C-alpha atoms as a printed R data frame, in Angstrom:
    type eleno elety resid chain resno       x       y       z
1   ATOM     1    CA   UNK     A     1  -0.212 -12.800 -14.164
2   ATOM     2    CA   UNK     A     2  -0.628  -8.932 -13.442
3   ATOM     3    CA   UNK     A     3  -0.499  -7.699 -10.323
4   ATOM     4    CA   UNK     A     4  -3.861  -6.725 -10.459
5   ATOM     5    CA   UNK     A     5  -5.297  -9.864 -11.814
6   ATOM     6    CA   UNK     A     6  -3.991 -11.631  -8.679
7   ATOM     7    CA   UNK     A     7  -5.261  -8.648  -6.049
8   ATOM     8    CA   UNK     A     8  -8.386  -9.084  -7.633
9   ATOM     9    CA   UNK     A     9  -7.992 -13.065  -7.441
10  ATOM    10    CA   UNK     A    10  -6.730 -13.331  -3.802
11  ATOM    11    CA   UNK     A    11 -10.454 -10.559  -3.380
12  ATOM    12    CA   UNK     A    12 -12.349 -13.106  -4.843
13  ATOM    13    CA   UNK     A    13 -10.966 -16.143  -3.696
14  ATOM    14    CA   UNK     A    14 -11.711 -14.710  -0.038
15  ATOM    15    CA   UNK     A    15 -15.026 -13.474  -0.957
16  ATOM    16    CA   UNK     A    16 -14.153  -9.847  -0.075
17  ATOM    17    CA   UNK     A    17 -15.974  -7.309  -0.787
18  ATOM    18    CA   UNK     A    18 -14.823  -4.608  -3.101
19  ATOM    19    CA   UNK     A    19 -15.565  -1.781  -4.941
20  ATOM    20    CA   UNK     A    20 -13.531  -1.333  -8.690
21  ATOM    21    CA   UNK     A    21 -13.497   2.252  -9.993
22  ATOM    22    CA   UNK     A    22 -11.314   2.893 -13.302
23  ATOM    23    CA   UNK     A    23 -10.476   6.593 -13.623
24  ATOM    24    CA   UNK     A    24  -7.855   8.535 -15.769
25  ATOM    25    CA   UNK     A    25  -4.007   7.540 -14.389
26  ATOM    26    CA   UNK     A    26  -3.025   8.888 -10.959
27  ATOM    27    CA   UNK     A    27   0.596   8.492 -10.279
28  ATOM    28    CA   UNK     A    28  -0.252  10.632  -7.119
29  ATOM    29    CA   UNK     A    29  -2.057  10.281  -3.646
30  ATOM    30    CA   UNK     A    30  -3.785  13.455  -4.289
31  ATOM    31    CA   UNK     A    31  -4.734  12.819  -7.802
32  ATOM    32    CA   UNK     A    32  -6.113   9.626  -6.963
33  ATOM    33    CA   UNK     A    33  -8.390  10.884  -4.628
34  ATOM    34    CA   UNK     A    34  -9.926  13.769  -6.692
35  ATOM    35    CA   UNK     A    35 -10.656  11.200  -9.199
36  ATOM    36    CA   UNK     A    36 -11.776   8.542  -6.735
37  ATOM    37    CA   UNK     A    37 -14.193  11.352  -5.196
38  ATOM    38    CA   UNK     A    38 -12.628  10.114  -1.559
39  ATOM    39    CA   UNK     A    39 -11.264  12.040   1.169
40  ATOM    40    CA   UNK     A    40  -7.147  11.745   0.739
41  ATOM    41    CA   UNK     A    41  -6.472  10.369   4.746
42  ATOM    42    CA   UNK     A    42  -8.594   6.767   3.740
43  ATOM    43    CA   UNK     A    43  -5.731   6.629   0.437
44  ATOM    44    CA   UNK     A    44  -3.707   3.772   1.386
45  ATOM    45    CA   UNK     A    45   0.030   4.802   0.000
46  ATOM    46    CA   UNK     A    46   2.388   1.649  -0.387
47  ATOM    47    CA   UNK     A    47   5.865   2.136  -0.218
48  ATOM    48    CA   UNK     A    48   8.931  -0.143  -0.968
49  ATOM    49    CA   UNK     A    49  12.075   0.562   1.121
50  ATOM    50    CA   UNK     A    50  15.246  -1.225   1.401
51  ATOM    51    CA   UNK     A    51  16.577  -2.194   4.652
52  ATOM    52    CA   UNK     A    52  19.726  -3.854   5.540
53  ATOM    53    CA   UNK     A    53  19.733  -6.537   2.702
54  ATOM    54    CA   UNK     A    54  15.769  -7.229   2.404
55  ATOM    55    CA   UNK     A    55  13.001  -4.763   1.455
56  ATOM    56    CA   UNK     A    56   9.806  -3.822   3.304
57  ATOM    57    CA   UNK     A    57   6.203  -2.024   2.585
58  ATOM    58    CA   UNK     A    58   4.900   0.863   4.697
59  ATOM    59    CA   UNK     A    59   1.565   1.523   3.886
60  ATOM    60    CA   UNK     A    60   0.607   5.114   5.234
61  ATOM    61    CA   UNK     A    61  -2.471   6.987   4.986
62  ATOM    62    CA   UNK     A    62  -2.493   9.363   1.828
63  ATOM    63    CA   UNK     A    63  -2.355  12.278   3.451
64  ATOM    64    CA   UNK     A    64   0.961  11.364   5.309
65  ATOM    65    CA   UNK     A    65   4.597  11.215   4.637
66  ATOM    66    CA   UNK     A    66   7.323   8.658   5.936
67  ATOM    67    CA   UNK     A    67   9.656  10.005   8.674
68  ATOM    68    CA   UNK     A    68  12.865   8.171   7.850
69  ATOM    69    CA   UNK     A    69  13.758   9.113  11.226
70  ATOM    70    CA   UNK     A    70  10.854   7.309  12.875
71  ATOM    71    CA   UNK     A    71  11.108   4.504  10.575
72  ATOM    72    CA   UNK     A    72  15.036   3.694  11.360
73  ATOM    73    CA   UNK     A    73  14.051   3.699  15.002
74  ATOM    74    CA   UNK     A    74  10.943   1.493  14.440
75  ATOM    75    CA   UNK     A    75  13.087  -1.207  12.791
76  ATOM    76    CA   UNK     A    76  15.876  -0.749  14.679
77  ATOM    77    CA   UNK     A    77  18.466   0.029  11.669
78  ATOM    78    CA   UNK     A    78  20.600   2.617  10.465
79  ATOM    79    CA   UNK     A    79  20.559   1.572   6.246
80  ATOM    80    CA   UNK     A    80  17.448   2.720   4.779
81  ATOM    81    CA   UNK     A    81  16.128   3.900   1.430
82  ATOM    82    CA   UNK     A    82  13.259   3.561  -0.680
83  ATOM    83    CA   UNK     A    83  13.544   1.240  -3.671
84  ATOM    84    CA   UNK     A    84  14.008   2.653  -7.063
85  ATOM    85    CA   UNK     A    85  12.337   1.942  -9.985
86  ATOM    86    CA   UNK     A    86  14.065  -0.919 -11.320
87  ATOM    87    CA   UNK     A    87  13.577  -3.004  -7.824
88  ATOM    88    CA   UNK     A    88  10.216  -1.534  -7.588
89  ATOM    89    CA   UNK     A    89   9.220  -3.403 -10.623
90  ATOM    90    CA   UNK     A    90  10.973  -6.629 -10.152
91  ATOM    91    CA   UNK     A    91   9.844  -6.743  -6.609
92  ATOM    92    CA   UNK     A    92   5.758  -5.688  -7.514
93  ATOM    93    CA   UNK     A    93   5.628  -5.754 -11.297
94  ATOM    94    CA   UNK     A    94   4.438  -1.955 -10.840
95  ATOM    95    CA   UNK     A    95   5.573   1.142 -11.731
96  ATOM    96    CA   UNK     A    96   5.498   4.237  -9.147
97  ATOM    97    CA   UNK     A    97   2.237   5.363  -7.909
98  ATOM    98    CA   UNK     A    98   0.423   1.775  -8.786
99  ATOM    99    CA   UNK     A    99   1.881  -0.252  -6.157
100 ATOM   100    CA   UNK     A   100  -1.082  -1.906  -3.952
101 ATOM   101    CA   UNK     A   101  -0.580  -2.387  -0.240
102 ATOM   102    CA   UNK     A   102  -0.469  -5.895  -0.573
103 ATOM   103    CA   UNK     A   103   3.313  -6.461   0.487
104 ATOM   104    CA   UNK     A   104   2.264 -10.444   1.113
105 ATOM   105    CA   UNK     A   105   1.641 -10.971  -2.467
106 ATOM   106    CA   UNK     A   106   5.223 -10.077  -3.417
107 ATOM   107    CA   UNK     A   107   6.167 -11.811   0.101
108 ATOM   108    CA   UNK     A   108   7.602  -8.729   1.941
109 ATOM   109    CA   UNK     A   109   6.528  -7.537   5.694
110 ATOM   110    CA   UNK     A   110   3.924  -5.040   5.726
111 ATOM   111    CA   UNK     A   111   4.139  -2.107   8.475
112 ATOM   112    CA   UNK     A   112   1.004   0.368   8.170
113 ATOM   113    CA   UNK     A   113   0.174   3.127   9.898
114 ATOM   114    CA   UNK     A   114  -2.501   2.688  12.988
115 ATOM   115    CA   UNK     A   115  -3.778   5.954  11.697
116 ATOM   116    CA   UNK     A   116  -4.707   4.736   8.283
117 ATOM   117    CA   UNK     A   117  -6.938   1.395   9.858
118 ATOM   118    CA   UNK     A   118  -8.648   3.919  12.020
119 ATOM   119    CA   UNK     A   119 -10.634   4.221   8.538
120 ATOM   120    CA   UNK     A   120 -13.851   2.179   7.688
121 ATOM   121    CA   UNK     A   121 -12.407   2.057   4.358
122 ATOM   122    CA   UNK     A   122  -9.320   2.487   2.197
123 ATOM   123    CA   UNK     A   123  -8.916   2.739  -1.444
124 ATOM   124    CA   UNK     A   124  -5.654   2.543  -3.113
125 ATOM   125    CA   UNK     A   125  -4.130   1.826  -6.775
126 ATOM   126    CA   UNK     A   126  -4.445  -1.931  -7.854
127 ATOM   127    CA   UNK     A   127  -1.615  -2.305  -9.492
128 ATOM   128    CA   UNK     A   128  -2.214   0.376 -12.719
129 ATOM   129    CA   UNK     A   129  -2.225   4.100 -12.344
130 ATOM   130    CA   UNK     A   130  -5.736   3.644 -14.044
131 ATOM   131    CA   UNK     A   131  -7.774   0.924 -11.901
132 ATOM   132    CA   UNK     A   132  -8.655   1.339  -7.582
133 ATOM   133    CA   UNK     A   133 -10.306  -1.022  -5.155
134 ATOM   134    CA   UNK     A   134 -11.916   0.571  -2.283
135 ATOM   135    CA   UNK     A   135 -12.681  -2.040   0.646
136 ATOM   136    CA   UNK     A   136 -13.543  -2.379   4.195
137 ATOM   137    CA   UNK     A   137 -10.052  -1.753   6.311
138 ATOM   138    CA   UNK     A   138 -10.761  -4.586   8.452
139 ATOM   139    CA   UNK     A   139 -11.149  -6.887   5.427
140 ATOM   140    CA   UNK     A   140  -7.860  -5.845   4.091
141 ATOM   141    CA   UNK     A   141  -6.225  -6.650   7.676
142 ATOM   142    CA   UNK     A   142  -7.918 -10.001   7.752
143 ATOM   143    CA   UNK     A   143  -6.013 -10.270   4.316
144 ATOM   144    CA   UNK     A   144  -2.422  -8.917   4.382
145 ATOM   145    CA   UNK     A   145  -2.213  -9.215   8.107
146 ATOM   146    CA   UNK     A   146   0.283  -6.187   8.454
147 ATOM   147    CA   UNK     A   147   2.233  -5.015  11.679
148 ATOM   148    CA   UNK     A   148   0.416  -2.067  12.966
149 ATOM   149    CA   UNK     A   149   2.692   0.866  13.975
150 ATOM   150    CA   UNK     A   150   1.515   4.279  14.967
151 ATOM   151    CA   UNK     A   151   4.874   6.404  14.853
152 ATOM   152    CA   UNK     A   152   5.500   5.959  10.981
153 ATOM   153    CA   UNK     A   153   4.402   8.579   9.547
154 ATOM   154    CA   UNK     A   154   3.661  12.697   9.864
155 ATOM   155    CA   UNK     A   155   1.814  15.022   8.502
């Protein structure tokens, strides 16, 4: 089953609200927005690092970047990288720039960004460059029940 088939499964299952827009692809944050029509900051980006000898998903705000810096002090390591493409794909069945923030469906931790659930909403890829959900933030906690971190990202 695609990754997006089961987002949108695990959605409906829940009964969560959600909003589907299809749009030309977006392999970027900023794309994604302009085609979304959404302000970039309620993006959620989902990224796959490697730590130590398991992997992880920070899910930032759009308009943020990781600060490797921050990150290794956050979870208290000195080894980390983000995954490339290959582990990407085995570990989400998505290329880059379609990964959803759903870490728990691929059954990795989730750290996001306080900043990012200071939003009513987020939007983010579902899996393929060409398809984003847009849903209430607090619905999405409820769902992937991530650890909330506020030092994880800067502008």
């Amino acid at each position: 089953m695609s990754t997006y088939q089961r987002i949108l499964d695990l959605l409906n299952k829940e009964y969560i609200p959600y909003t589907l827009m299809e749009h030309p692809p977006t392999p970027t944050s900023e794309l994604a927005a302009k085609h979304r029509n959404e302000p970039l900051r309620i993006g959620a980006k989902a990224l796959i690092l490697k730590i130590d000898d398991s992997y992880i998903m920070c899910v930032i705000s759009g308009d943020k970047k990781i600060s490797s810096k921050e990150l290794k002090q956050i979870l208290h390591t000195k080894k980390l990288r983000f995954a490339n493409e290959e582990e990407l794909y085995r570990i989400s069945n998505c290329i880059p720039g379609a990964v959803p923030p759903f870490g728990n469906l691929f059954k990795i931790r989730v750290l996001i960004d306080k900043k990012l659930i200071e939003n009513e909403y987020i939007t983010f890829n579902a899996g393929l460059l060409t398809k984003s959900i847009k849903m209430k933030t607090e619905d999405y906690i409820k769902l992937v029940k991530p650890i909330i971190e506020g030092r994880a990202s800067v502008v």
